[in-house]
Structure formats: structure tokens, C-alpha cells
Short mmCIF file of C-alpha atoms in Angstrom, two decimals:
data_model
loop_
_atom_site.label_atom_id
_atom_site.label_comp_id
_atom_site.label_asym_id
_atom_site.label_seq_id
_atom_site.Cartn_x
_atom_site.Cartn_y
_atom_site.Cartn_z
CA MET A 1 -6.57 191.87 118.32
CA VAL A 2 -6.70 189.31 115.87
CA GLU A 3 -3.22 188.50 114.38
CA MET A 4 -3.14 188.70 110.57
CA LYS A 5 -0.31 186.66 108.65
CA TYR A 6 1.20 189.37 105.82
CA CYS A 7 3.65 188.80 103.39
CA THR A 8 7.28 190.11 104.70
CA LYS A 9 7.78 191.90 101.39
CA CYS A 10 4.53 193.82 100.87
CA LEU A 11 1.22 193.60 102.92
CA MET A 12 -0.69 190.81 101.10
CA PRO A 13 -2.29 189.01 104.09
CA SER A 14 -2.94 185.20 104.01
CA THR A 15 -6.81 185.74 103.86
CA ARG A 16 -6.37 186.40 99.71
CA PRO A 17 -7.91 183.46 98.22
CA ARG A 18 -5.27 181.30 96.46
CA ILE A 19 -1.97 183.17 97.70
CA GLN A 20 1.18 181.23 98.72
CA TYR A 21 3.94 181.52 100.49
CA ASP A 22 7.51 180.41 100.45
CA LYS A 23 9.54 179.38 103.35
CA ASP A 24 10.57 183.05 103.97
CA GLY A 25 6.64 184.25 104.25
CA VAL A 26 7.14 185.76 100.69
CA CYS A 27 3.86 185.78 98.76
CA ASN A 28 4.00 184.80 95.50
CA ALA A 29 3.06 188.10 93.88
CA CYS A 30 6.51 189.36 95.41
CA LEU A 31 8.63 186.12 94.26
CA TRP A 32 7.07 186.82 90.50
CA ALA A 33 8.11 190.33 90.90
CA VAL A 34 11.82 188.87 91.27
CA GLU A 35 11.45 186.23 88.65
CA LYS A 36 10.53 188.84 86.12
CA LYS A 37 13.93 190.82 87.01
CA GLU A 38 15.47 187.50 85.59
CA MET A 39 12.76 186.81 82.83
CA ASP A 40 13.87 186.61 79.14
CA TRP A 41 11.27 189.10 78.02
CA THR A 42 12.53 189.01 74.16
CA THR A 43 11.60 185.41 74.07
CA ARG A 44 8.03 186.34 75.14
CA TRP A 45 8.18 189.22 73.16
CA GLY A 46 9.07 187.38 69.99
CA GLN A 47 6.10 185.22 70.97
CA LEU A 48 3.86 188.31 70.82
CA GLU A 49 5.44 189.27 67.75
CA GLU A 50 4.61 185.72 66.22
CA LEU A 51 0.80 185.81 67.36
CA CYS A 52 0.82 189.12 65.58
CA ASP A 53 2.33 188.42 62.37
CA LYS A 54 -0.30 185.25 62.34
CA TYR A 55 -3.17 187.72 63.02
CA ARG A 56 -2.33 190.43 61.03
CA ALA A 57 -1.85 187.88 57.90
CA ARG A 58 -5.04 185.90 58.49
CA ASN A 59 -7.43 189.38 58.81
CA LYS A 60 -5.58 191.48 56.48
CA GLY A 61 -7.51 194.80 55.90
CA ARG A 62 -9.74 193.87 58.78
CA PHE A 63 -9.64 194.34 62.58
CA ASP A 64 -7.01 191.81 63.70
CA VAL A 65 -6.67 192.03 67.36
CA ILE A 66 -9.72 192.74 70.27
CA VAL A 67 -8.17 195.31 73.22
CA PRO A 68 -11.04 195.44 76.15
CA TYR A 69 -10.90 198.76 76.84
CA SER A 70 -12.53 200.35 79.95
CA GLY A 71 -11.37 203.80 79.56
CA GLY A 72 -8.33 203.49 81.72
CA LYS A 73 -4.60 203.45 81.34
CA ASN A 74 -3.51 199.95 80.71
CA GLY A 75 -6.06 199.10 77.72
CA ALA A 76 -5.13 202.41 76.04
CA TYR A 77 -1.29 201.38 76.86
CA ILE A 78 -1.93 198.21 74.79
CA ALA A 79 -3.69 199.36 72.31
CA TYR A 80 -1.28 202.18 71.59
CA THR A 81 1.64 199.54 71.71
CA LEU A 82 -0.15 196.81 69.56
CA LYS A 83 -0.60 199.47 66.75
CA GLU A 84 2.31 201.68 66.77
CA LYS A 85 4.86 199.39 67.26
CA LEU A 86 3.50 195.97 66.22
CA GLY A 87 1.50 197.12 63.31
CA MET A 88 -1.77 195.90 64.36
CA ASN A 89 -5.36 197.19 63.53
CA PRO A 90 -6.87 196.68 67.07
CA LEU A 91 -10.32 197.02 67.54
CA CYS A 92 -11.01 198.70 71.14
CA VAL A 93 -14.00 197.32 72.97
CA THR A 94 -15.92 198.90 76.13
CA ILE A 95 -18.51 196.56 78.20
CA ARG A 96 -20.77 199.75 79.94
CA PRO A 97 -20.86 199.39 83.16
CA PRO A 98 -23.55 200.29 85.44
CA MET A 99 -23.22 203.57 87.27
CA GLU A 100 -20.41 204.68 84.74
CA ASP A 101 -17.73 207.12 85.87
CA PRO A 102 -17.53 210.37 84.05
CA ILE A 103 -14.05 210.40 84.23
CA GLY A 104 -13.64 206.97 82.60
CA LEU A 105 -16.25 208.55 79.70
CA GLN A 106 -13.94 211.38 79.19
CA ASN A 107 -11.01 209.37 79.10
CA ILE A 108 -12.76 206.97 75.85
CA LYS A 109 -13.63 210.20 74.26
CA ASN A 110 -10.23 211.21 74.58
CA PHE A 111 -8.51 208.03 73.49
CA THR A 112 -11.24 207.45 70.46
CA GLU A 113 -10.29 211.08 68.87
CA LEU A 114 -7.05 210.20 68.67
CA GLY A 115 -7.87 207.31 65.60
CA TYR A 116 -8.93 204.40 67.63
CA ASP A 117 -11.65 202.34 66.17
CA HIS A 118 -13.95 201.80 69.27
CA LEU A 119 -17.21 199.85 70.13
CA PHE A 120 -19.28 200.28 73.31
CA ILE A 121 -21.75 197.19 74.21
CA THR A 122 -24.42 197.60 76.61
CA PRO A 123 -25.91 194.58 78.11
CA ASN A 124 -29.32 194.42 78.97
CA ARG A 125 -29.49 196.67 81.70
CA VAL A 126 -32.67 195.11 83.68
CA VAL A 127 -30.92 191.68 83.25
CA GLU A 128 -27.39 193.43 84.68
CA LYS A 129 -29.42 194.50 87.69
CA GLN A 130 -30.91 191.45 88.79
CA ILE A 131 -27.75 189.39 88.46
CA ASP A 132 -25.68 192.23 90.32
CA LYS A 133 -28.28 192.15 93.25
CA GLU A 134 -28.15 188.42 93.55
CA ASN A 135 -24.62 188.60 93.94
CA PHE A 136 -24.37 191.37 96.12
CA VAL A 137 -27.12 189.26 98.67
CA ASN A 138 -26.02 185.99 98.16
CA LYS A 139 -21.70 185.96 97.62
CA GLY A 140 -20.82 189.57 98.31
CA ILE A 141 -20.14 190.44 94.81
CA PRO A 142 -21.61 194.03 94.14
CA MET A 143 -20.73 193.98 90.04
CA HIS A 144 -20.74 190.10 89.21
CA ALA A 145 -22.64 190.87 85.86
CA PHE A 146 -19.91 193.49 84.51
CA MET A 147 -17.27 190.72 85.56
CA ILE A 148 -19.01 188.18 83.50
CA ALA A 149 -19.42 190.57 80.17
CA VAL A 150 -16.35 191.69 80.50
CA GLN A 151 -15.23 187.84 79.58
CA THR A 152 -18.36 186.67 77.70
CA ALA A 153 -19.29 189.69 75.47
CA ILE A 154 -15.69 190.07 74.43
CA MET A 155 -15.78 186.56 73.02
CA ARG A 156 -19.32 187.48 71.49
CA THR A 157 -17.34 190.20 69.60
CA ALA A 158 -14.31 188.28 68.57
CA VAL A 159 -16.66 185.55 66.97
CA ASN A 160 -19.39 188.15 65.46
CA PHE A 161 -16.27 190.33 63.94
CA ASP A 162 -14.08 186.80 63.54
CA ILE A 163 -11.28 188.24 65.27
CA PRO A 164 -9.42 185.25 67.20
CA PHE A 165 -6.82 187.36 69.13
CA VAL A 166 -7.93 189.06 72.12
CA MET A 167 -5.54 190.73 74.14
CA TYR A 168 -6.63 191.58 78.06
CA ALA A 169 -4.52 193.37 80.70
CA GLU A 170 -2.62 191.61 83.52
CA GLU A 171 -3.28 188.21 84.49
CA GLY A 172 -4.23 188.98 88.05
CA GLU A 173 -3.64 186.06 89.77
CA THR A 174 0.08 185.72 88.77
CA GLU A 175 0.54 189.83 89.08
CA TYR A 176 -0.94 189.82 92.46
CA GLY A 177 -1.07 186.70 94.54
CA GLY A 178 -3.08 183.42 93.53
CA SER A 179 -3.21 180.83 91.54
CA SER A 180 0.19 180.23 89.44
CA LYS A 181 -1.60 178.20 86.99
CA LEU A 182 -1.38 180.85 83.71
CA LYS A 183 2.35 182.06 85.18
CA ASN A 184 3.76 180.48 81.99
CA SER A 185 0.87 180.33 79.47
CA PRO A 186 0.71 182.67 76.65
CA THR A 187 -2.75 182.19 76.37
CA TYR A 188 -5.82 180.48 78.44
CA THR A 189 -9.35 178.71 77.85
CA VAL A 190 -12.91 179.51 78.48
CA GLU A 191 -12.68 177.34 81.39
CA ASP A 192 -10.00 179.35 83.10
CA GLY A 193 -11.89 182.60 82.61
CA ILE A 194 -14.72 180.82 84.40
CA ASN A 195 -12.70 179.35 87.40
CA LEU A 196 -10.18 182.21 87.91
CA TYR A 197 -12.02 185.52 86.81
CA LEU A 198 -15.97 184.38 87.27
CA SER A 199 -15.59 182.83 90.97
CA GLY A 200 -16.40 179.81 89.44
CA VAL A 201 -19.73 180.50 88.38
CA ASP A 202 -20.57 179.45 84.61
CA PRO A 203 -22.89 182.22 83.40
CA ALA A 204 -24.92 179.57 81.71
CA LYS A 205 -26.82 178.96 85.04
CA TYR A 206 -28.81 182.37 84.43
CA VAL A 207 -30.93 180.53 81.60
CA ASP A 208 -33.26 179.46 84.35
CA GLN A 209 -33.83 182.86 84.94
CA PHE A 210 -33.64 184.69 81.61
CA ASP A 211 -34.26 183.80 77.96
CA GLU A 212 -31.09 183.39 75.71
CA GLY A 213 -31.63 186.69 73.90
CA GLN A 214 -31.94 188.62 76.99
CA LEU A 215 -28.52 187.01 77.96
CA TYR A 216 -27.15 187.63 74.59
CA TRP A 217 -24.06 189.37 76.23
CA PHE A 218 -24.00 187.55 79.26
CA LEU A 219 -23.23 183.89 77.57
CA TYR A 220 -20.44 182.41 75.76
CA PRO A 221 -20.76 181.66 72.46
CA SER A 222 -21.55 178.03 71.85
CA LYS A 223 -18.40 175.66 72.26
CA ALA A 224 -18.96 174.92 68.34
CA GLU A 225 -18.63 178.62 67.66
CA ILE A 226 -15.61 178.80 69.81
CA ASP A 227 -14.05 175.85 68.70
CA ALA A 228 -14.13 176.75 65.10
CA MET A 229 -12.53 179.93 65.47
CA GLY A 230 -9.77 178.80 67.69
CA PRO A 231 -9.29 181.99 69.63
CA ALA A 232 -5.88 183.03 71.09
CA ILE A 233 -7.14 184.75 74.46
CA SER A 234 -3.96 186.60 75.94
CA HIS A 235 -2.92 189.02 78.75
CA TRP A 236 -0.48 191.57 78.42
CA SER A 237 1.39 190.98 81.37
CA TYR A 238 2.66 187.48 79.84
CA PHE A 239 4.60 189.63 77.27
CA GLU A 240 6.17 192.33 78.66
CA ASP A 241 6.60 193.59 82.35
CA PHE A 242 3.48 194.81 83.60
CA VAL A 243 4.20 198.17 85.37
CA ASN A 244 0.95 200.23 85.66
CA TYR A 245 2.62 203.37 86.41
CA LYS A 246 4.47 203.07 83.31
CA HIS A 247 1.16 202.46 81.42
CA TYR A 248 -0.10 205.55 83.35
CA LEU A 249 2.64 207.71 82.17
CA VAL A 250 2.44 206.92 78.50
CA ALA A 251 -1.77 206.67 78.48
CA LYS A 252 -1.29 210.34 80.21
CA GLU A 253 1.25 211.83 77.79
CA LYS A 254 -0.01 210.41 74.19
CA LEU A 255 -3.65 209.29 74.53
CA GLY A 256 -5.41 211.79 76.68
CA LEU A 257 -6.04 210.03 79.85
CA VAL A 258 -7.16 212.16 82.64
CA GLU A 259 -7.23 211.67 86.63
CA ARG A 260 -9.10 212.78 89.45
CA VAL A 261 -8.23 215.97 91.26
CA GLU A 262 -8.61 213.63 94.31
CA ARG A 263 -7.39 210.10 95.09
CA ASN A 264 -9.64 207.50 94.72
CA ILE A 265 -11.96 206.17 97.77
CA GLY A 266 -9.97 203.88 99.84
CA ALA A 267 -6.90 204.18 97.71
CA ILE A 268 -3.53 205.98 97.47
CA GLU A 269 -3.69 206.97 93.66
CA ASN A 270 -6.22 209.10 91.10
CA PHE A 271 -5.82 207.25 88.00
CA SER A 272 -7.00 203.74 88.11
CA ALA A 273 -10.47 201.94 88.09
CA THR A 274 -12.21 204.67 86.72
CA ASP A 275 -14.93 202.55 84.56
CA THR A 276 -17.82 202.30 87.37
CA ASN A 277 -18.74 203.59 90.80
CA LEU A 278 -19.79 200.44 92.01
CA ILE A 279 -15.97 199.55 91.96
CA HIS A 280 -15.57 201.30 95.21
CA LEU A 281 -18.08 199.00 96.86
CA TYR A 282 -16.46 196.32 95.76
CA PHE A 283 -12.92 196.71 96.89
CA TYR A 284 -14.70 197.81 100.33
CA LEU A 285 -16.66 194.52 100.39
CA MET A 286 -13.45 193.04 99.49
CA TYR A 287 -12.20 194.98 102.79
CA LEU A 288 -14.70 193.23 105.07
CA LYS A 289 -14.31 189.93 103.76
CA TYR A 290 -10.80 189.22 103.67
CA GLY A 291 -9.07 192.38 106.08
CA PHE A 292 -7.45 194.22 102.87
CA GLY A 293 -8.92 196.64 100.31
CA ARG A 294 -7.83 198.69 97.18
CA THR A 295 -5.01 200.46 99.22
CA THR A 296 -3.28 197.07 100.22
CA SER A 297 -3.61 196.12 96.37
CA GLU A 298 -1.58 199.59 95.06
CA ILE A 299 0.86 199.21 97.85
CA GLY A 300 1.92 195.76 96.92
CA ASN A 301 2.81 197.61 93.38
CA GLU A 302 4.68 200.26 94.43
CA ILE A 303 6.82 198.02 96.60
CA ARG A 304 7.55 195.76 94.25
CA ARG A 305 8.43 198.55 91.69
CA GLY A 306 10.75 199.83 93.96
CA ALA A 307 8.75 203.39 94.93
CA MET A 308 8.16 202.63 98.29
CA THR A 309 9.37 200.94 101.35
CA ARG A 310 7.19 198.33 103.32
CA GLN A 311 7.08 200.48 106.56
CA GLN A 312 5.94 203.45 104.59
CA ALA A 313 3.49 201.10 103.23
CA VAL A 314 2.20 200.09 106.72
CA ASN A 315 1.33 203.59 107.93
CA ILE A 316 -0.43 204.74 104.55
CA THR A 317 -2.24 201.37 104.36
CA ARG A 318 -3.23 201.94 108.11
CA LYS A 319 -4.83 205.28 107.01
CA PHE A 320 -6.47 205.02 103.94
CA ASP A 321 -7.71 200.83 103.59
CA GLY A 322 -11.20 200.08 103.97
CA GLU A 323 -12.67 203.41 103.30
CA PHE A 324 -16.41 203.40 102.97
CA PRO A 325 -17.79 204.92 99.65
CA ASP A 326 -20.61 206.76 101.38
CA VAL A 327 -20.77 209.52 98.83
CA HIS A 328 -22.16 206.90 96.60
CA ARG A 329 -24.72 205.34 99.22
CA SER A 330 -27.70 206.71 97.83
CA SER A 331 -26.90 205.68 94.08
CA TYR A 332 -26.16 201.81 95.52
CA LEU A 333 -29.48 201.86 97.14
CA GLU A 334 -31.05 202.87 94.11
CA TYR A 335 -29.05 200.70 91.62
CA TYR A 336 -29.97 197.51 93.98
CA ASP A 337 -33.41 198.85 94.86
CA MET A 338 -32.98 198.18 98.66
CA THR A 339 -33.73 200.23 101.67
CA THR A 340 -31.03 201.53 104.27
CA GLU A 341 -31.52 198.78 106.18
CA GLU A 342 -31.74 195.91 103.63
CA PHE A 343 -28.17 197.54 102.16
CA ASP A 344 -26.51 197.24 105.52
CA ALA A 345 -27.95 194.13 106.45
CA THR A 346 -26.20 192.49 103.20
CA LEU A 347 -22.94 194.07 104.24
CA ASP A 348 -22.89 192.85 107.88
CA LYS A 349 -24.02 189.19 106.18
CA TRP A 350 -20.52 189.49 104.47
CA ALA A 351 -18.27 190.95 107.28
CA ASN A 352 -15.90 188.77 108.30
CA LYS A 353 -16.47 188.22 112.19
CA GLU A 354 -13.30 187.19 112.96
CA LEU A 355 -11.35 190.38 111.81
CA PHE A 356 -13.96 193.11 112.26
CA GLU A 357 -16.43 194.17 115.11
CA LYS A 358 -19.33 196.56 114.41
CA ILE A 359 -19.11 199.45 116.87
CA ASN A 360 -21.48 202.50 116.80
CA GLY A 361 -22.95 201.22 113.25
CA LYS A 362 -19.58 201.05 111.62
CA TRP A 363 -17.43 197.69 110.90
CA VAL A 364 -14.26 198.21 112.97
CA PRO A 365 -10.82 196.26 112.01
CA GLN A 366 -9.88 193.74 115.04
CA PHE A 367 -6.16 193.28 113.40
CA LYS A 368 -3.51 195.68 112.96
CA VAL A 369 -1.30 196.01 109.68
CA THR A 370 1.88 194.89 110.56
#
């Protein structure tokens, strides 16, 4: 068996890109969870109030903040808090992903019927498919076009509506173990977005394959447009302790959130990441590449909020992590225009041969979660 190094508090392994450990083997996500308990959240909330005051005055009588909203708990909670507690007039924007999940669409319908202004943006589906297939095959990233548009199309909307204030949900690198660059920064730059959230790939690379009109939602506005607007691109997790379960409870009680009857594939819960069925393939490939999947990520949240012990997490992770989304296989083949052999060959290409062995047609882990 291969020995994996795991955080001594949660189960995040050393294979996670950019993760760091202290001398006791505790990952930076768990260290951040401890640090947050001593955080002066009052001061940070005051910074948020100042930003809200600034942009409410600037955009008086218009939308004054953009909330990227996938149809899930976090965007709903953030929009609700901005509107009801901070007096803002948010414009909620959904970038429509491929292979939309009916649960997410139902949540959007329920949410908007409660009086929230909302825009759907549907990027060019032909371009989207080509970008996704290229990145699935060449990078092992099955939904890269959507990941791009969540950054670029939101910035396009900010420029088009003259709304310089954008509020994303959590800063994933800080919350889940990765780069600490933005831990103490209330805003971030376009360059940060490219380096941390787009795997370092500038979307401008695609101008060699498509014209700029086709790429409209996949390209950032010009530097001149961005500089003229001077955007404040923020993450909610900087201003308030980010607790997914708290957001779920508020969204379910007040904002029409519904969840699946069954748990999500490769997961322990039934209410997160309900925007696209491609997310299941994304988490499976993460598992093949790095030896941890969706359950490991969710378990870390539960341990850090004190809802689960590490030993409980070990047993659950061994049972559920790395499930293959076989129920969606035919849809994936259709989306990528692949044969079963081509699709499986792509999975094989990105499987970490040091961590997995293919036995009877399935990739089997050669490590044990400890």
C-alpha cells in the first residue's frame, strides 16, 4: 500500500495543490479554522459596511452589488444578508452551466419568486463544449469553460451594468487549504482570479481558436474598462466566518432551497453543488489525480466546525470518497462527443498511477485513508 500524508486534524492529503502543514502536521485550512475563532470579525464586518455604504451611495437607485449565484445555499445566503441586513440592492447572476441540474434550476425559481433580481447568462454552447473537451482531454478538467465564465462573465456584467462591487462566496484557497495569499485581503485582482481559480490559464489564449464575439462571455473586459471601473472583487468569507451548514439552514428556511432525496454522488450530504451534473465528474477526476474527492472536502468542513470526529471521518471517507458517477456516463459521452473507449482513455490518462491501479476495468486506490 502507498502511504499518504494526511493532516492530523482533518483528512486533507499532501497531494492537494498548494497545501501547507505546520510542524505538527496540521494543514493550513485547519490552522485557519483555529485562527478564525480569535478573529476580530467586528472589524472585518465594519469593512464590509464601509464598502456597502460606498457603493450604495455611488449606485443610488440602481443595483449596487453583484452576487454570483449558482442556485445553491451560499449565493442565496449572501444575497439575503446583503439585502436584508445591509440595505443593498443586489443583482444575482447565474452563469448557466452545461448539463444543468434540475435541483439547481428549481432553487433559482424558488429564490427569484421571493423578490430577488436575477439574470441568467448562457455562454456560447458550441464554444463551451470545445473548451471543455480540450481541457478534459489535455488537463483533466471537465468543466473549465464554466469555471472561466464564472470569473469573466461576472466581470463583463459588472462593466455592462456599471456595478464595481462583486461578492463571491468563499475564498477556497484559504478555507480549504491552498495559497494563503488572499487570507487577509478583502478584495482580489483579475490576475489573482487567473492564477488561483483558472489554473493559471488566461482565457485570452482562446482568441486563436474563436473570434472575440464567440468568446464574449469567456473573456475579461479590456484592461482599460476594468481600470476605469476600479472594481472591488470580494469574497464573503473575508468578512464573516464562512459556515456552509449555517448558510444551508438560512437558505432552506427563508429562501426556498430544496435538496435531493438522496446524497450527492461521492459525497456525504444532499444540498451542495447542485448547479451541473458535470460537477460529479470534476470531483471524480480530482480523486483520480490527487487521491481525495468530494467526501474528503466535505468531511474537513464538518471536523473543523466540530460536528464530527476525525475517526468518524476516516470511516465515512473510506466508504464514499471517489464514487464514479456512472449514472451520468451516457450524458458525458454525448457532451464530449466521445466513444466509451475515448472517454475511458481520458480517465486513464489522468489517473495517478502512483496512487491507483486499474483492476477489472476500475481504478482501485493503493492507499488507505488514515
